mmCIF file of C-alpha atoms and ligand atoms in Angstrom:
data_model
loop_
_atom_site.group_PDB
_atom_site.id
_atom_site.type_symbol
_atom_site.label_atom_id
_atom_site.label_comp_id
_atom_site.label_asym_id
_atom_site.label_seq_id
_atom_site.Cartn_x
_atom_site.Cartn_y
_atom_site.Cartn_z
ATOM 1 C CA MET X 206 123.329 97.407 66.155
ATOM 2 C CA SER X 207 122.519 96.240 70.122
ATOM 3 C CA LYS X 208 121.828 99.095 72.561
ATOM 4 C CA ARG X 209 120.516 99.405 76.351
ATOM 5 C CA ILE X 210 118.017 101.741 76.511
ATOM 6 C CA CYS X 211 116.732 103.404 80.672
ATOM 7 C CA ILE X 212 113.921 104.075 80.629
ATOM 8 C CA TYR X 213 112.391 107.007 83.038
ATOM 9 C CA CYS X 214 108.934 106.851 82.730
ATOM 10 C CA SER X 215 105.105 106.834 84.913
ATOM 11 C CA SER X 216 103.815 104.460 87.206
ATOM 12 C CA SER X 217 100.884 106.092 86.937
ATOM 13 C CA ASN X 218 97.799 103.347 85.770
ATOM 14 C CA ILE X 219 94.411 106.428 85.632
ATOM 15 C CA ILE X 220 96.864 108.028 82.375
ATOM 16 C CA GLU X 221 94.954 108.901 79.536
ATOM 17 C CA GLU X 222 95.265 105.177 77.007
ATOM 18 C CA LYS X 223 97.257 107.331 74.084
ATOM 19 C CA TYR X 224 100.419 107.354 76.336
ATOM 20 C CA VAL X 225 100.174 104.051 77.133
ATOM 21 C CA LYS X 226 99.507 102.885 73.260
ATOM 22 C CA ALA X 227 102.937 105.137 72.165
ATOM 23 C CA ALA X 228 104.999 103.337 75.615
ATOM 24 C CA ARG X 229 103.499 100.166 73.549
ATOM 25 C CA GLU X 230 104.570 101.217 70.077
ATOM 26 C CA PHE X 231 107.966 102.061 71.537
ATOM 27 C CA ALA X 232 108.356 98.632 73.268
ATOM 28 C CA GLY X 233 107.878 96.683 70.143
ATOM 29 C CA ALA X 234 109.969 98.259 67.800
ATOM 30 C CA ALA X 235 112.869 98.677 70.497
ATOM 31 C CA SER X 236 112.396 94.402 70.168
ATOM 32 C CA LEU X 237 112.646 94.089 67.213
ATOM 33 C CA LEU X 238 115.573 95.943 66.903
ATOM 34 C CA GLY X 239 117.031 93.825 69.078
ATOM 35 C CA TYR X 240 117.843 96.384 72.503
ATOM 36 C CA THR X 241 118.009 96.252 75.833
ATOM 37 C CA ILE X 242 115.809 97.823 78.190
ATOM 38 C CA VAL X 243 116.155 98.740 81.362
ATOM 39 C CA CYS X 244 113.037 100.110 83.785
ATOM 40 C CA GLY X 245 112.390 100.946 87.186
ATOM 41 C CA GLY X 246 110.921 96.901 87.399
ATOM 42 C CA SER X 247 107.586 97.167 88.069
ATOM 43 C CA VAL X 248 103.883 96.098 87.390
ATOM 44 C CA MET X 249 103.105 99.959 87.688
ATOM 45 C CA GLY X 250 102.013 102.010 85.045
ATOM 46 C CA LEU X 251 104.054 102.700 82.356
ATOM 47 C CA MET X 252 106.781 100.366 83.522
ATOM 48 C CA GLY X 253 104.445 97.673 83.442
ATOM 49 C CA ILE X 254 103.407 97.951 79.916
ATOM 50 C CA ILE X 255 106.974 98.297 78.491
ATOM 51 C CA ILE X 256 108.066 95.375 80.470
ATOM 52 C CA ASP X 257 104.989 93.202 79.531
ATOM 53 C CA THR X 258 105.499 94.200 75.504
ATOM 54 C CA MET X 259 109.385 93.606 75.329
ATOM 55 C CA ILE X 260 108.786 90.193 77.548
ATOM 56 C CA GLU X 261 105.641 88.925 74.689
ATOM 57 C CA ASN X 262 108.161 89.749 72.127
ATOM 58 C CA GLY X 263 110.792 87.649 74.040
ATOM 59 C CA SER X 264 113.134 90.153 74.428
ATOM 60 C CA ALA X 265 115.613 91.305 77.428
ATOM 61 C CA VAL X 266 114.197 94.010 80.009
ATOM 62 C CA GLU X 267 115.930 94.876 83.011
ATOM 63 C CA GLY X 268 114.840 96.768 86.135
ATOM 64 C CA PHE X 269 115.879 98.013 89.284
ATOM 65 C CA ILE X 270 113.759 98.859 92.612
ATOM 66 C CA PRO X 271 114.818 99.054 96.149
ATOM 67 C CA GLY X 272 113.587 97.302 98.718
ATOM 68 C CA PHE X 273 111.015 98.822 99.919
ATOM 69 C CA MET X 274 108.735 98.947 96.835
ATOM 70 C CA GLU X 275 109.706 95.260 96.240
ATOM 71 C CA ASP X 276 108.271 94.726 99.720
ATOM 72 C CA MET X 277 104.738 96.219 98.334
ATOM 73 C CA GLU X 278 104.509 94.096 95.461
ATOM 74 C CA ILE X 279 104.775 96.551 93.285
ATOM 75 C CA HIS X 280 108.288 94.791 91.296
ATOM 76 C CA HIS X 281 106.403 92.886 87.970
ATOM 77 C CA LYS X 282 106.641 89.421 89.037
ATOM 78 C CA GLY X 283 107.750 87.761 85.258
ATOM 79 C CA ILE X 284 110.886 90.081 84.166
ATOM 80 C CA THR X 285 114.288 88.906 82.873
ATOM 81 C CA GLN X 286 116.448 90.789 85.474
ATOM 82 C CA LEU X 287 114.716 92.331 88.759
ATOM 83 C CA GLY X 288 118.597 93.648 90.866
ATOM 84 C CA VAL X 289 116.419 94.576 94.063
ATOM 85 C CA VAL X 290 118.575 97.833 95.699
ATOM 86 C CA ASP X 291 118.755 99.529 99.288
ATOM 87 C CA THR X 292 118.039 102.467 98.237
ATOM 88 C CA MET X 293 116.419 104.585 94.948
ATOM 89 C CA SER X 294 119.965 106.372 94.837
ATOM 90 C CA GLU X 295 121.607 103.354 94.052
ATOM 91 C CA ARG X 296 118.923 102.766 91.813
ATOM 92 C CA LYS X 297 119.251 105.619 89.964
ATOM 93 C CA GLU X 298 122.636 104.912 89.347
ATOM 94 C CA LEU X 299 122.453 101.181 88.160
ATOM 95 C CA LEU X 300 119.086 102.013 85.592
ATOM 96 C CA ARG X 301 122.343 104.208 84.232
ATOM 97 C CA GLN X 302 124.669 102.602 84.462
ATOM 98 C CA ASN X 303 126.055 101.513 80.595
ATOM 99 C CA SER X 304 123.317 102.306 78.814
ATOM 100 C CA ASP X 305 123.412 104.119 75.749
ATOM 101 C CA VAL X 306 120.474 106.268 76.046
ATOM 102 C CA VAL X 307 117.893 107.677 78.476
ATOM 103 C CA ILE X 308 114.798 108.241 77.446
ATOM 104 C CA ALA X 309 111.831 110.218 80.024
ATOM 105 C CA PHE X 310 108.561 108.972 78.390
ATOM 106 C CA PRO X 311 105.783 111.257 80.127
ATOM 107 C CA GLY X 312 105.497 110.982 84.061
ATOM 108 C CA GLY X 313 105.690 113.192 87.414
ATOM 109 C CA LEU X 314 107.341 113.253 89.897
ATOM 110 C CA GLY X 315 109.898 110.249 89.562
ATOM 111 C CA THR X 316 110.280 111.013 85.574
ATOM 112 C CA MET X 317 111.218 114.194 86.852
ATOM 113 C CA GLU X 318 114.315 113.749 88.800
ATOM 114 C CA GLU X 319 115.485 110.416 87.511
ATOM 115 C CA PHE X 320 115.309 112.728 84.086
ATOM 116 C CA LEU X 321 116.836 115.638 85.225
ATOM 117 C CA GLU X 322 119.758 114.131 87.179
ATOM 118 C CA THR X 323 120.860 112.381 83.994
ATOM 119 C CA PHE X 324 120.959 115.546 81.858
ATOM 120 C CA THR X 325 122.425 117.068 84.714
ATOM 121 C CA LEU X 326 125.487 114.210 84.745
ATOM 122 C CA LYS X 327 125.337 114.581 80.507
ATOM 123 C CA ARG X 328 125.925 118.834 81.007
ATOM 124 C CA LEU X 329 128.770 117.751 83.217
ATOM 125 C CA GLY X 330 130.773 114.966 81.462
ATOM 126 C CA ARG X 331 129.343 112.719 83.992
ATOM 127 C CA TYR X 332 127.036 110.390 81.561
ATOM 128 C CA ASP X 333 128.179 109.171 77.805
ATOM 129 C CA GLY X 334 124.533 108.261 76.620
ATOM 130 C CA THR X 335 122.631 110.201 75.150
ATOM 131 C CA VAL X 336 119.430 111.934 76.451
ATOM 132 C CA ILE X 337 115.938 111.843 75.825
ATOM 133 C CA LEU X 338 112.886 113.774 75.656
ATOM 134 C CA PHE X 339 109.480 112.438 74.253
ATOM 135 C CA ASN X 340 107.684 115.251 74.374
ATOM 136 C CA GLN X 341 104.617 113.443 73.219
ATOM 137 C CA ASP X 342 100.942 115.745 72.192
ATOM 138 C CA GLY X 343 103.369 118.231 73.977
ATOM 139 C CA PHE X 344 103.273 117.077 77.541
ATOM 140 C CA TYR X 345 106.910 118.709 78.521
ATOM 141 C CA ASN X 346 106.207 122.320 77.206
ATOM 142 C CA LYS X 347 105.946 123.391 79.963
ATOM 143 C CA LEU X 348 109.733 122.030 80.755
ATOM 144 C CA ILE X 349 111.090 123.118 77.351
ATOM 145 C CA ASP X 350 109.353 126.472 78.620
ATOM 146 C CA LEU X 351 110.882 126.588 81.620
ATOM 147 C CA LEU X 352 114.612 125.823 80.511
ATOM 148 C CA GLU X 353 114.188 128.733 78.716
ATOM 149 C CA HIS X 354 113.674 130.677 81.623
ATOM 150 C CA PHE X 355 116.223 130.031 82.728
ATOM 151 C CA VAL X 356 118.310 130.408 79.449
ATOM 152 C CA LYS X 357 117.123 133.884 78.890
ATOM 153 C CA ASN X 358 117.564 134.408 83.142
ATOM 154 C CA LYS X 359 120.824 133.194 83.129
ATOM 155 C CA PHE X 360 121.142 130.644 85.095
ATOM 156 C CA LEU X 361 121.455 128.096 81.998
ATOM 157 C CA ASN X 362 123.939 128.256 79.024
ATOM 158 C CA SER X 363 122.103 127.947 75.853
ATOM 159 C CA ASN X 364 124.205 124.747 74.945
ATOM 160 C CA TYR X 365 122.018 122.722 76.300
ATOM 161 C CA LYS X 366 120.458 122.424 74.071
ATOM 162 C CA GLU X 367 123.250 120.187 72.247
ATOM 163 C CA SER X 368 122.685 118.041 75.242
ATOM 164 C CA LEU X 369 118.882 117.127 75.098
ATOM 165 C CA ILE X 370 117.298 115.986 71.768
ATOM 166 C CA VAL X 371 113.048 116.652 71.743
ATOM 167 C CA VAL X 372 111.317 114.261 70.110
ATOM 168 C CA ASN X 373 107.209 114.732 69.211
ATOM 169 C CA SER X 374 106.928 111.368 68.011
ATOM 170 C CA VAL X 375 107.489 107.225 68.750
ATOM 171 C CA GLU X 376 109.133 107.875 65.061
ATOM 172 C CA GLU X 377 110.922 110.401 65.734
ATOM 173 C CA LEU X 378 112.070 108.633 69.290
ATOM 174 C CA ILE X 379 112.763 105.868 67.528
ATOM 175 C CA ASN X 380 115.210 106.982 65.062
ATOM 176 C CA ALA X 381 116.314 109.253 68.175
ATOM 177 C CA VAL X 382 117.827 106.112 70.005
ATOM 178 C CA LYS X 383 118.758 104.779 66.380
ATOM 179 C CA ASN X 384 121.047 107.422 65.285
ATOM 180 C CA SER X 385 122.345 107.770 68.924
ATOM 181 C CA ARG X 386 126.143 107.478 70.056
ATOM 182 C CA ARG X 387 127.915 107.506 73.029
ATOM 183 C CA GLU X 388 129.809 110.912 73.497
ATOM 184 C CA THR X 389 131.874 112.426 76.608
ATOM 185 C CA LEU X 390 131.080 116.307 77.186
ATOM 186 C CA GLU X 391 133.442 118.316 78.845
ATOM 187 C CA ALA X 392 132.569 119.359 82.022
ATOM 188 C CA LYS X 393 133.247 123.312 80.926
ATOM 189 C CA HIS X 394 129.828 122.488 78.572
ATOM 190 C CA TYR X 395 128.055 123.419 82.596
ATOM 191 C CA LEU X 396 129.779 126.468 82.281
ATOM 192 C CA PRO X 397 127.330 130.570 81.971
ATOM 193 C CA GLU X 398 127.814 131.928 78.964
HETATM 194 P P1 AMP R 22 106.653 108.849 88.398
HETATM 195 O O1 AMP R 22 106.828 109.203 87.907
HETATM 196 O O2 AMP R 22 105.965 110.118 89.564
HETATM 197 O O3 AMP R 22 105.350 108.261 88.670
HETATM 198 O O4 AMP R 22 107.797 108.271 88.862
HETATM 199 C C1 AMP R 22 107.859 106.927 88.062
HETATM 200 C C2 AMP R 22 109.370 106.955 87.858
HETATM 201 O O5 AMP R 22 110.035 106.900 89.461
HETATM 202 C C3 AMP R 22 109.339 105.754 87.503
HETATM 203 O O6 AMP R 22 111.043 106.012 86.014
HETATM 204 C C4 AMP R 22 110.300 104.833 88.226
HETATM 205 O O7 AMP R 22 111.701 104.481 88.542
HETATM 206 C C5 AMP R 22 110.654 105.060 90.361
HETATM 207 N N1 AMP R 22 109.380 105.317 90.362
HETATM 208 C C6 AMP R 22 108.359 106.027 91.098
HETATM 209 N N2 AMP R 22 107.394 104.637 91.321
HETATM 210 C C7 AMP R 22 107.556 103.642 91.505
HETATM 211 C C8 AMP R 22 106.646 102.033 91.670
HETATM 212 N N3 AMP R 22 105.774 102.500 92.555
HETATM 213 N N4 AMP R 22 107.373 101.394 90.891
HETATM 214 C C9 AMP R 22 107.947 101.641 90.673
HETATM 215 N N5 AMP R 22 109.234 102.782 90.681
HETATM 216 C C10 AMP R 22 108.520 103.929 90.799
#
């Protein structure tokens, strides 16, 4: 079944090769499976790697980029479809729209911001796709510890685990995408226990 996968990932070009390798492997598999990828649309970091790999494999990849970034000439010129938007908020909305899955690959503040917004919307019943955290080599262990700290101190319902899939390898990631299904949670999911 064809799926639309929204990817949040690093814009850094100086990260370790293992992160690049995993992004390339995932994009190769996504292409073989006939999935469409939508992402930040720039040539930078893992975004650029994923877009290049999809294109090399003849697959569609879409991006949304705010005008000020296009002005900086960091948009990917070979991407299948690029939407230029006014604001970062609009971009996040369009990236997420109609996606079956969102995946947070290793990334920094931009990735975190995108991931946390969609994860929160999922828990409020405002996003029906599957939210996946790619915890490659424990990259997000500290974030998971923070979520557990929130739970322990009653700032977060422990049911957050029902709305978040954490995977540790590209293989697990591909299986999680294959098994993903759309589901709208009730907004009360968000309430404290
Ligand atoms: P970061 O994790 O801070 O590298 O930010 C990457 C995420 O934020 C991506 O998923 C993009 O959607 C967005 N973003 C941040 N910086 C850029 C950039 N230079 N080009 C395109 N997207 C970016």
